[in-house]
Short mmCIF file of C-alpha atoms (C1' of nucleotides) in Angstrom, two decimals:
data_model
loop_
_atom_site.label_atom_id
_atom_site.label_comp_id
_atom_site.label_asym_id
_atom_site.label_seq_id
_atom_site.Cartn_x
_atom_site.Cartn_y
_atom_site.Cartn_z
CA UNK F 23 120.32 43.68 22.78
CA UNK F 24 123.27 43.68 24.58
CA UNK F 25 126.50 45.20 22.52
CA UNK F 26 128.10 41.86 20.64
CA UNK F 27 131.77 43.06 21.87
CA UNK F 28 133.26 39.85 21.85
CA UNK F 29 131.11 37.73 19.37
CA UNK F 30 130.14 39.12 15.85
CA UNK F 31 127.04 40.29 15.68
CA UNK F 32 126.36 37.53 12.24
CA UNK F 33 127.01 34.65 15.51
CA UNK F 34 124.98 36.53 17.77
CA UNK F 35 121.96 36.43 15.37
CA UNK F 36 122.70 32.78 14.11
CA UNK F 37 123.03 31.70 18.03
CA UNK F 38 119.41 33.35 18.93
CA UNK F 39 118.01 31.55 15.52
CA UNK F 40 119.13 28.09 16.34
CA UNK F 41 117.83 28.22 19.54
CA UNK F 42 114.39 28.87 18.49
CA UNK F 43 114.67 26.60 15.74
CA UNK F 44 115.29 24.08 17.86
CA UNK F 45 112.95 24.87 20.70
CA UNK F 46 110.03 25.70 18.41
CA UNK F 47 110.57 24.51 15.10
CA UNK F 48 112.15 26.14 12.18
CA UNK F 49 108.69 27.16 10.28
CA UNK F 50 107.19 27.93 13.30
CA UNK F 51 110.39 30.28 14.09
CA UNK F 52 109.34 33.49 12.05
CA UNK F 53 111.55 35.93 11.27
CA UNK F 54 109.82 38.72 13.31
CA UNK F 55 110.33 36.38 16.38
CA UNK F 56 114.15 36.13 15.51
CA UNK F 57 115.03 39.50 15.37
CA UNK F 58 113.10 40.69 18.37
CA UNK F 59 114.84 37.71 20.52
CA UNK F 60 118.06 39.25 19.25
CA UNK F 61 117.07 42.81 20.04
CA UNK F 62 118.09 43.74 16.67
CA UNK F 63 116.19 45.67 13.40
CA UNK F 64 114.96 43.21 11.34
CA UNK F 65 117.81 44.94 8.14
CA UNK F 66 120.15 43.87 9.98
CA UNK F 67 119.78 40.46 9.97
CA UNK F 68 119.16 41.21 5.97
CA UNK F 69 122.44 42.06 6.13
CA UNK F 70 123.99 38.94 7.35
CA UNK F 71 122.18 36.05 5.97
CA UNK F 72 120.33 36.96 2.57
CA UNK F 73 117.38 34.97 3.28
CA UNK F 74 115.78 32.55 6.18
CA UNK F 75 116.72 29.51 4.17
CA UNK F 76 120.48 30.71 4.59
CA UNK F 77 119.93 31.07 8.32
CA UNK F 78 118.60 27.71 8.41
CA UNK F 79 120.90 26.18 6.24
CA UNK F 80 123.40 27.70 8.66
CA UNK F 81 121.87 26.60 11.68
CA UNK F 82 122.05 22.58 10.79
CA UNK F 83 125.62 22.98 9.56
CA UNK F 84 126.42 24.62 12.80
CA UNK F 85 125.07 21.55 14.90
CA UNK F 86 126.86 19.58 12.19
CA UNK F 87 129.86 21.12 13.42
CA UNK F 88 129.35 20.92 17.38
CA UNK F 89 128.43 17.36 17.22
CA UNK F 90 131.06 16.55 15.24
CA UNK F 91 133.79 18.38 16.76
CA UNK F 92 132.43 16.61 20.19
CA UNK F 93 133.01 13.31 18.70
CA UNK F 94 136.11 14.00 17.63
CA UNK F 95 137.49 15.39 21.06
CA UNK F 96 135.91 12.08 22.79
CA UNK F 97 137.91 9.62 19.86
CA UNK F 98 140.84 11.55 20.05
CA UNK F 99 141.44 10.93 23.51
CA UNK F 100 140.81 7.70 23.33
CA UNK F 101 142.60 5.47 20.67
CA UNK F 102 141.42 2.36 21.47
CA UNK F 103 137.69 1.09 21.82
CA UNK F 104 136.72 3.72 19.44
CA UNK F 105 133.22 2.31 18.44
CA UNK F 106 132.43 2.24 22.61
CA UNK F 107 133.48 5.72 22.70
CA UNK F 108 131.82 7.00 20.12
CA UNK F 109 128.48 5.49 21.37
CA UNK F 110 129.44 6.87 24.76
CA UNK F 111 129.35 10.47 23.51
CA UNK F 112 126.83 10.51 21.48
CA UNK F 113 124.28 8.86 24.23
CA UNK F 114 125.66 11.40 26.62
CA UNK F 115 124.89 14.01 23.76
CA UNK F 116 121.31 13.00 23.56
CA UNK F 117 120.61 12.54 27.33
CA UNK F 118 121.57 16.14 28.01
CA UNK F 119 118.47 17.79 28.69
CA UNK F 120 118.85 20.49 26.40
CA UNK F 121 119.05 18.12 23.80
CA UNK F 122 116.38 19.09 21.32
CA UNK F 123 116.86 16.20 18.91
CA UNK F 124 118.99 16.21 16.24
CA UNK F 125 118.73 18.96 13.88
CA UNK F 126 118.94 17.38 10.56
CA UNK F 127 116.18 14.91 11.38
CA UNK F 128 113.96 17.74 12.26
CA UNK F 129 114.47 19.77 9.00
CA UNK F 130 114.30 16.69 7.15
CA UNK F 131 110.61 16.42 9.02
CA UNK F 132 109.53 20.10 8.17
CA UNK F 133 111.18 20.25 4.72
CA UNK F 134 109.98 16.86 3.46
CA UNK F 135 110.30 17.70 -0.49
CA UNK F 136 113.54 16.33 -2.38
CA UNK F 137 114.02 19.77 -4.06
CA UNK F 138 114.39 21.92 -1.05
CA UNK F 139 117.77 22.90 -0.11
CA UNK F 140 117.27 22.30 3.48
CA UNK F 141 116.10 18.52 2.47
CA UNK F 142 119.32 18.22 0.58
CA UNK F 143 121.40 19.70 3.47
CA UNK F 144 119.81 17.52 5.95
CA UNK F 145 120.42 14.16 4.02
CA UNK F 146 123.77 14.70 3.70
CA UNK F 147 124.24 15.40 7.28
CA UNK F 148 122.74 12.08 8.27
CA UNK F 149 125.11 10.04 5.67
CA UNK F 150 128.39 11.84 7.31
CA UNK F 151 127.33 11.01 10.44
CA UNK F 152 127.05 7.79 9.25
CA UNK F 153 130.41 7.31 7.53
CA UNK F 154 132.15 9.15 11.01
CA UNK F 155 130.64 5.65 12.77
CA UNK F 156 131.89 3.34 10.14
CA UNK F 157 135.49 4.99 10.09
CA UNK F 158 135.43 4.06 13.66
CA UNK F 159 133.75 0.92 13.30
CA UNK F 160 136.43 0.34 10.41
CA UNK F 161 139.57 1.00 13.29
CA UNK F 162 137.43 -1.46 15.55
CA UNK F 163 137.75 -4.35 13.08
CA UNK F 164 134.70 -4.82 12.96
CA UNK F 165 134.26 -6.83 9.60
CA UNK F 166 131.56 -4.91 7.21
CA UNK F 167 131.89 -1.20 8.73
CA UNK F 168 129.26 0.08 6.97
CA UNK F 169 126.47 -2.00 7.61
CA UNK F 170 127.02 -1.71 11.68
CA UNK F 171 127.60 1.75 11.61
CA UNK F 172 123.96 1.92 9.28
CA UNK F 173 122.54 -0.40 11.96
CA UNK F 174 124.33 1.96 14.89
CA UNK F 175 123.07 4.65 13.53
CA UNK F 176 118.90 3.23 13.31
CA UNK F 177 119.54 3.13 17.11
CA UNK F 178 121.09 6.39 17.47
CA UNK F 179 118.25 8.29 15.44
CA UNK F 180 115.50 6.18 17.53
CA UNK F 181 117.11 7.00 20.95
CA UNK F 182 117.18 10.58 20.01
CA UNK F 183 113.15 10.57 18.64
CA UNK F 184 112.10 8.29 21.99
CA UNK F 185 114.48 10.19 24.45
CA UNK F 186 112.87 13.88 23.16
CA UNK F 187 109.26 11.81 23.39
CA UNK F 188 109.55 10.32 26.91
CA UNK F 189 112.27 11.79 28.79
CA UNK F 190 113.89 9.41 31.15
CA UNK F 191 112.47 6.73 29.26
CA UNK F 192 115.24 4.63 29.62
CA UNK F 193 115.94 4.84 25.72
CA UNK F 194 119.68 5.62 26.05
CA UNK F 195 120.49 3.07 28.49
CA UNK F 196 118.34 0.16 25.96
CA UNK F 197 120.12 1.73 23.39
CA UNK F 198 123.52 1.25 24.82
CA UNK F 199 123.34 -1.85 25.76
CA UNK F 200 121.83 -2.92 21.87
CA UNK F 201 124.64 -1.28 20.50
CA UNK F 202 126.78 -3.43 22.42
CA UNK F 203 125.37 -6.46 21.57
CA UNK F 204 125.21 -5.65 18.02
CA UNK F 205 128.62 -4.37 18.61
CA UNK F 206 130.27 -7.89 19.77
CA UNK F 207 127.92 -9.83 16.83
CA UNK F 208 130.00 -7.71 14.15
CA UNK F 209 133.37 -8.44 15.38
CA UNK B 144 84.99 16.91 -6.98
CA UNK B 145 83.23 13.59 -7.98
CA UNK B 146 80.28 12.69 -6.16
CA UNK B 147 80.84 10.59 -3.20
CA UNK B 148 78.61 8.11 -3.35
CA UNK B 149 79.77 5.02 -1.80
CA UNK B 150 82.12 7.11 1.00
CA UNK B 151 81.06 9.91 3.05
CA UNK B 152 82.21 13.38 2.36
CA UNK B 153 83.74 13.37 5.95
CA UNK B 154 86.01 10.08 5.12
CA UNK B 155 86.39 11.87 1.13
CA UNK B 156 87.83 15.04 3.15
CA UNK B 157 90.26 12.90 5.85
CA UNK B 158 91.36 10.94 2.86
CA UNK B 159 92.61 14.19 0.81
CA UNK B 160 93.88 15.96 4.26
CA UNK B 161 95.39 12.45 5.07
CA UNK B 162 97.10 12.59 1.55
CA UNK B 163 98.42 15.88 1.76
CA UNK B 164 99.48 15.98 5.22
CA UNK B 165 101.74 12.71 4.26
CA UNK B 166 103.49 14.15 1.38
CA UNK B 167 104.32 18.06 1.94
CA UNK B 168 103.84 18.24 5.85
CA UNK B 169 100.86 19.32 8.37
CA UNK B 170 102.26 22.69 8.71
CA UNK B 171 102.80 23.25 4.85
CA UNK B 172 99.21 22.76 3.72
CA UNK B 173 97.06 25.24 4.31
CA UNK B 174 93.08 24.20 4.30
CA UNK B 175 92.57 26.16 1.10
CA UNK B 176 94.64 23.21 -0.34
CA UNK B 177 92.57 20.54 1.06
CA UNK B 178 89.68 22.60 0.29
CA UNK B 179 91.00 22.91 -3.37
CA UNK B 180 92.32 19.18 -3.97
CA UNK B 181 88.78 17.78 -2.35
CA UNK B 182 86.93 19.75 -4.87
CA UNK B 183 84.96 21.09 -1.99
CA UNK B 184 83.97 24.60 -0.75
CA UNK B 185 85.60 25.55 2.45
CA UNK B 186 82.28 25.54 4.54
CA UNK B 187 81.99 21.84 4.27
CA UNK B 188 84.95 21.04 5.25
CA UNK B 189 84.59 22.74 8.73
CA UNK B 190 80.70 21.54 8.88
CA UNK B 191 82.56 18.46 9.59
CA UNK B 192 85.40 19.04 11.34
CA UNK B 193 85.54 21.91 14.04
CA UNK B 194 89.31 23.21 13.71
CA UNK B 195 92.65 22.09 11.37
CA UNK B 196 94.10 20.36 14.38
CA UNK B 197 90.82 18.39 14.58
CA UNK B 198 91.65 17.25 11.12
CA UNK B 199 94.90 16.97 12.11
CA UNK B 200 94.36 14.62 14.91
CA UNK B 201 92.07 12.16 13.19
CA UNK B 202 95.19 12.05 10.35
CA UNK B 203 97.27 10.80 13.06
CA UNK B 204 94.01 8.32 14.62
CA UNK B 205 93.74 6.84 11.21
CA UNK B 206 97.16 6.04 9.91
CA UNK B 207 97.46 4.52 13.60
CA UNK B 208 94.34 2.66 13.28
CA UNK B 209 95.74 1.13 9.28
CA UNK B 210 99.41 0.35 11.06
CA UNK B 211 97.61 -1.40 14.00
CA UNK B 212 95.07 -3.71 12.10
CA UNK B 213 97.62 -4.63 9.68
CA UNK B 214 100.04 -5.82 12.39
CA UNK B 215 97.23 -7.67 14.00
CA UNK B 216 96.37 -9.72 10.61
CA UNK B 217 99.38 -10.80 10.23
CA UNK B 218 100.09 -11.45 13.80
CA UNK B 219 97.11 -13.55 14.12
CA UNK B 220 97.51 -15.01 10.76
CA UNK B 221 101.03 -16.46 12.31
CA UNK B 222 100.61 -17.49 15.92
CA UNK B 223 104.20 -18.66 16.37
CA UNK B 224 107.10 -16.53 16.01
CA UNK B 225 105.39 -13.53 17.23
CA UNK B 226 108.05 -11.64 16.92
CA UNK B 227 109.73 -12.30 13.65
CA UNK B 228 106.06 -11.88 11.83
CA UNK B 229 105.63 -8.48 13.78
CA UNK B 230 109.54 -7.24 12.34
CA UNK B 231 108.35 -8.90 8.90
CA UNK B 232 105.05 -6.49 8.97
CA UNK B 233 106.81 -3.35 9.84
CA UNK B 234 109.44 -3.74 7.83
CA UNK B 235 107.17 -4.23 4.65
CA UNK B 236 105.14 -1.40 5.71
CA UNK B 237 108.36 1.05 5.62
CA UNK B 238 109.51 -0.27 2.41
CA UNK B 239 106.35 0.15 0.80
CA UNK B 240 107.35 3.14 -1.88
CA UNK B 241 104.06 4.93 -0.56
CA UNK B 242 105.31 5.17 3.07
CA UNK B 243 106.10 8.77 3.96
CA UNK B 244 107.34 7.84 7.40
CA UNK B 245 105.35 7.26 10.56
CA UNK B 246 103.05 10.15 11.07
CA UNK B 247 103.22 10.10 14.70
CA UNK B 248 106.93 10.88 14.48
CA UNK B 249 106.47 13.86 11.81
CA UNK B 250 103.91 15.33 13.75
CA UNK B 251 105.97 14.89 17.04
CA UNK B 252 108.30 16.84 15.42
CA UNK B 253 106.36 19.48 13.64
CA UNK B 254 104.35 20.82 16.89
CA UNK B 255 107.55 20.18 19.49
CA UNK B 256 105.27 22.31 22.27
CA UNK B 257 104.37 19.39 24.76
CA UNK B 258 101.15 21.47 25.50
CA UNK B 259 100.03 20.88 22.25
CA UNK B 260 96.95 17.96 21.72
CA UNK B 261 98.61 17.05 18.23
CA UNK B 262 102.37 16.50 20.14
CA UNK B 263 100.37 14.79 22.86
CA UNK B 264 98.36 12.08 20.88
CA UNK B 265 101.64 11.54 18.58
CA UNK B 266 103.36 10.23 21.80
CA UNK B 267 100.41 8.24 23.04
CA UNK B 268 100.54 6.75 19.41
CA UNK B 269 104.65 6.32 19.78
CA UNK B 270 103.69 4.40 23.12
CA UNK B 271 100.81 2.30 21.81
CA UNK B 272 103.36 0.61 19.13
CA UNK B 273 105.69 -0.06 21.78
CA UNK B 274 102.93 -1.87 23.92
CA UNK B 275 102.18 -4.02 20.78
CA UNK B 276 105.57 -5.14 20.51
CA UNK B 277 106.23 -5.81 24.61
CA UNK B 278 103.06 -7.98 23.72
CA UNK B 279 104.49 -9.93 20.55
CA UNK B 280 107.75 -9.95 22.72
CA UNK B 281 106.43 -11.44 26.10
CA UNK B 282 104.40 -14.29 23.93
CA UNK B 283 107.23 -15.21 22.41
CA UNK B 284 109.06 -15.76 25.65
CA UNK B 285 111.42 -13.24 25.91
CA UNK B 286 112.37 -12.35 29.38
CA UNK B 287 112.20 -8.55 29.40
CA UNK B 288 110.06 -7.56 26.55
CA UNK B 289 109.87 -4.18 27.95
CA UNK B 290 113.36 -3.84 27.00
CA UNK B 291 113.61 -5.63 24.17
CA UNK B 292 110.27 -3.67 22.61
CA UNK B 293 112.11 -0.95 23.18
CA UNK B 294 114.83 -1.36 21.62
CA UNK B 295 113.61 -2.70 18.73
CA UNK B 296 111.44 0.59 18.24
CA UNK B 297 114.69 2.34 17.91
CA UNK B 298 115.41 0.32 15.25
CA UNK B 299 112.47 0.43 13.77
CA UNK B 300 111.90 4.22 13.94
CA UNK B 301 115.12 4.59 12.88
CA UNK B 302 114.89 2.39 10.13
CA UNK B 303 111.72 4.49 9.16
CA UNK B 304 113.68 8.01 9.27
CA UNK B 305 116.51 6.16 7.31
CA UNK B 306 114.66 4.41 4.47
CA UNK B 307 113.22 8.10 3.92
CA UNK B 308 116.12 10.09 3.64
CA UNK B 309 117.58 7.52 1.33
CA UNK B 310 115.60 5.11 -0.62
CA UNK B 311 116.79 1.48 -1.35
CA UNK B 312 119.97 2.59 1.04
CA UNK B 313 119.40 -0.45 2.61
CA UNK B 314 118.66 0.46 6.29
CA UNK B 315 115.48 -1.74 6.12
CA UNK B 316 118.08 -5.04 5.49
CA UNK B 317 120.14 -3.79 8.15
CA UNK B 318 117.37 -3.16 10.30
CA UNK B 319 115.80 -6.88 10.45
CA UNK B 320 119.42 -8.03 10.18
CA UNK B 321 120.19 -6.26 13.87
CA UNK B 322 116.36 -6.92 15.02
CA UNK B 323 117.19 -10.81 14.76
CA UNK B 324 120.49 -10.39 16.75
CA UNK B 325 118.59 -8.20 19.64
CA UNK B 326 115.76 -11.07 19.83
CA UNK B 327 118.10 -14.34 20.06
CA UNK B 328 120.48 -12.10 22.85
CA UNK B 329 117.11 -11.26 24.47
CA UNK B 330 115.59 -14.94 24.63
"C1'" DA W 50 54.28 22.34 -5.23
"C1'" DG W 51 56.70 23.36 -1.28
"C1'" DC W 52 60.14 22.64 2.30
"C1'" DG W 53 64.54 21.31 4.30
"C1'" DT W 54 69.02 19.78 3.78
"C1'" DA W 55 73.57 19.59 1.69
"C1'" DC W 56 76.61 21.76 -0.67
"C1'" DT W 57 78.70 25.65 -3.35
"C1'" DA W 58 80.84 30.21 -4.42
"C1'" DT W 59 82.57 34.39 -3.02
"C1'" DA W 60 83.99 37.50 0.00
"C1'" DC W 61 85.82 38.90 4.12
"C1'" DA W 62 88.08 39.43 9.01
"C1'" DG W 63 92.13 39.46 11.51
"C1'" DG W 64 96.48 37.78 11.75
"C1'" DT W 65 101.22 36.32 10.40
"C1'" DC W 66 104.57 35.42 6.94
"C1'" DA W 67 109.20 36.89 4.37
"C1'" DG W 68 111.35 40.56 2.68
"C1'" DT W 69 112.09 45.74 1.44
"C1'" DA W 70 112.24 51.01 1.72
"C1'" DC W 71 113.48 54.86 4.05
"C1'" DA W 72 114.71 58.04 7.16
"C1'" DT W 73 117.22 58.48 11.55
"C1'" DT W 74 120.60 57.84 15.11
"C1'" DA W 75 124.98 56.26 17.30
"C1'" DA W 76 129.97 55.23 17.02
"C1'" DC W 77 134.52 55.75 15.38
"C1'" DG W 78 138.66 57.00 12.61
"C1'" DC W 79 140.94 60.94 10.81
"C1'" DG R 144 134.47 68.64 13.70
"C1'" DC R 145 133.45 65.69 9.64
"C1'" DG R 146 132.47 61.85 6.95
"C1'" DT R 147 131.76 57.09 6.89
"C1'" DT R 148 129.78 53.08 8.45
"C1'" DA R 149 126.70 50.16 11.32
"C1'" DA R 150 122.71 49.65 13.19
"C1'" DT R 151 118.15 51.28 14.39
"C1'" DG R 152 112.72 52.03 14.21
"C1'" DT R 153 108.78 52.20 11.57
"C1'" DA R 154 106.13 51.35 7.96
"C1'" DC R 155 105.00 48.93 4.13
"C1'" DT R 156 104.11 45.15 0.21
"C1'" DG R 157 101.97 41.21 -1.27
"C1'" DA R 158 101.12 36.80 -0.12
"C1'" DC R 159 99.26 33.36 2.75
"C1'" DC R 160 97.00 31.67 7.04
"C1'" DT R 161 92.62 29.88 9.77
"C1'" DG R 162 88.10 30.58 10.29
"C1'" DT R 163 83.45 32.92 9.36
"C1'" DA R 164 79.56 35.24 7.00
"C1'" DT R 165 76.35 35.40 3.41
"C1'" DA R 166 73.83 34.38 -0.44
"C1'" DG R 167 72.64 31.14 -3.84
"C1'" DT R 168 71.96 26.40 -5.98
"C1'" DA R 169 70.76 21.36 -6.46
"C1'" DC R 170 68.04 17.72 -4.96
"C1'" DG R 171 65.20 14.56 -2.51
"C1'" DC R 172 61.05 13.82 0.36
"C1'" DT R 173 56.39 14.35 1.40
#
DNA sequence: AGCGTACTATACAGGTCAGTACATTAACGC
DNA sequence: GCGTTAATGTACTGACCTGTATAGTACGCT
């Protein structure tokens, strides 16, 4: 509704998707819904994204992007103890309330076929996430990256599902401290 | 289509529904599917259950029910080690090629509205497992098997999305690998 | 033979879905 | 002022959705 001075109008419609996506599901998001949240005719969105698979295809890279730009912030400023750090931020990521779960899991959920483009996306999303823990897990010294940063990540992806389930749970906090045991068992 | 002689038509239906639900989502199949693939007219199907979410919430009852009595075979089959047996049984059950992840969790994240009775009964069903395991834990002595269940549903759950996204990526390994290291920190 | 039950087939209601067509209005550079 | 461009509102297509209505068929029981 409001005149997109400042941001484009193609953000302003991808912003107002991904938060329904995330607070009501992508297929129960239609695109009817979208463009009236956005106060915008429904060509107009046409215009920007060529279909809704686009916009959702958008919408998980986006998150991509925030999550892993947050990370990257948090590891920057903080050489050393990287693999504490990055468990830090992401448990602080998942505890904030608006925290809707993370997106890729969720598409992976609605989309569950192989040949969908949004199951593709979302796969691929999960495995960098994984490889952004073992590169850290790797500067740690930890012996076999990979398989702690696959066994950090099982506890990342369950904290998220049990934290959006029960909130205040005390998931993140159980989490953390596995992590750190599993943490210290690798080194 | 055949006749169903030795099961009911209402356990024929819940199988199909059960079936479909499982491999392309509860959202993406439509009741003219399960209609069609039961080789059933539509009017049956809702002589015997009253709505879709109905269906949708016995689905959820039943795979519960198969997850349950199978961890209580083996579980009694084994009296000692508790624990281990339980990790054993659930990790089996997610490697199993047929396992199209826990359908609490999908349906959790298919109907994300908490006012909704199939998001409701899919956390009920995420808290039941965790009960069985505080159970398996405390018998086996650990101290806080509160804490230790839940952390070991992260992995587990995790482990479940995991295996999923990426068959044979070895997350399942990984998982009883880290599951061991939780329990011996925890005893 | 006659009745009741279980099931089937077909059609429909009322709604939502993604995506398109078209005609109109508002804004801005020249 | 004029032409271009961006965005609008409304209506529509064709498909699919859950759920219901109706009429007909197959079969067993008494």
């Amino acid at each position: 509704m409001a005149n997109q001075a400042t941001t484009s109008m193609r953000d302003h419609i991808l912003e107002v998707a991904s938060d329904l996506f995330a607070t009501r599901g992508i297929n129960a998001t239609g695109v009817d819904t979208i463009v009236a949240q956005a106060g915008i005719a429904k060509m107009t969105l046409y215009k920007y994204f060529k279909s809704k698979e686009q916009l959702i295809v958008e919408y998980l890279q986006k998150h991509d992007d925030n999550l892993r730009q947050g990370l990257f912030d948090r590891l920057d400023a903080n050489k050393d103890n990287q693999l504490n750090t990055l468990i830090n931020a992401v448990m602080e990521w998942i505890a904030d309330p608006e925290f809707k779960g993370f997106s890729f899991i969720n598409a992976f959920v609605e989309f569950p076929q192989a040949e969908s483009a949004v199951n593709q996306v979302s796969v691929e999303f999960a495995q960098a996430l994984r490889n952004t823990i073992a590169k850290s897990a790797a500067s740690s010294g930890v012996k076999k990256p990979e398989i702690l940063a696959m066994q950090l990540s099982l506890l990342i992806e369950g904290a998220a599902m049990a934290e959006q389930m029960q909130r205040g749970s005390g998931a993140i906090d159980h989490a953390r401290a596995a992590a750190k045991v599993l943490i210290s068992a690798a080194l």
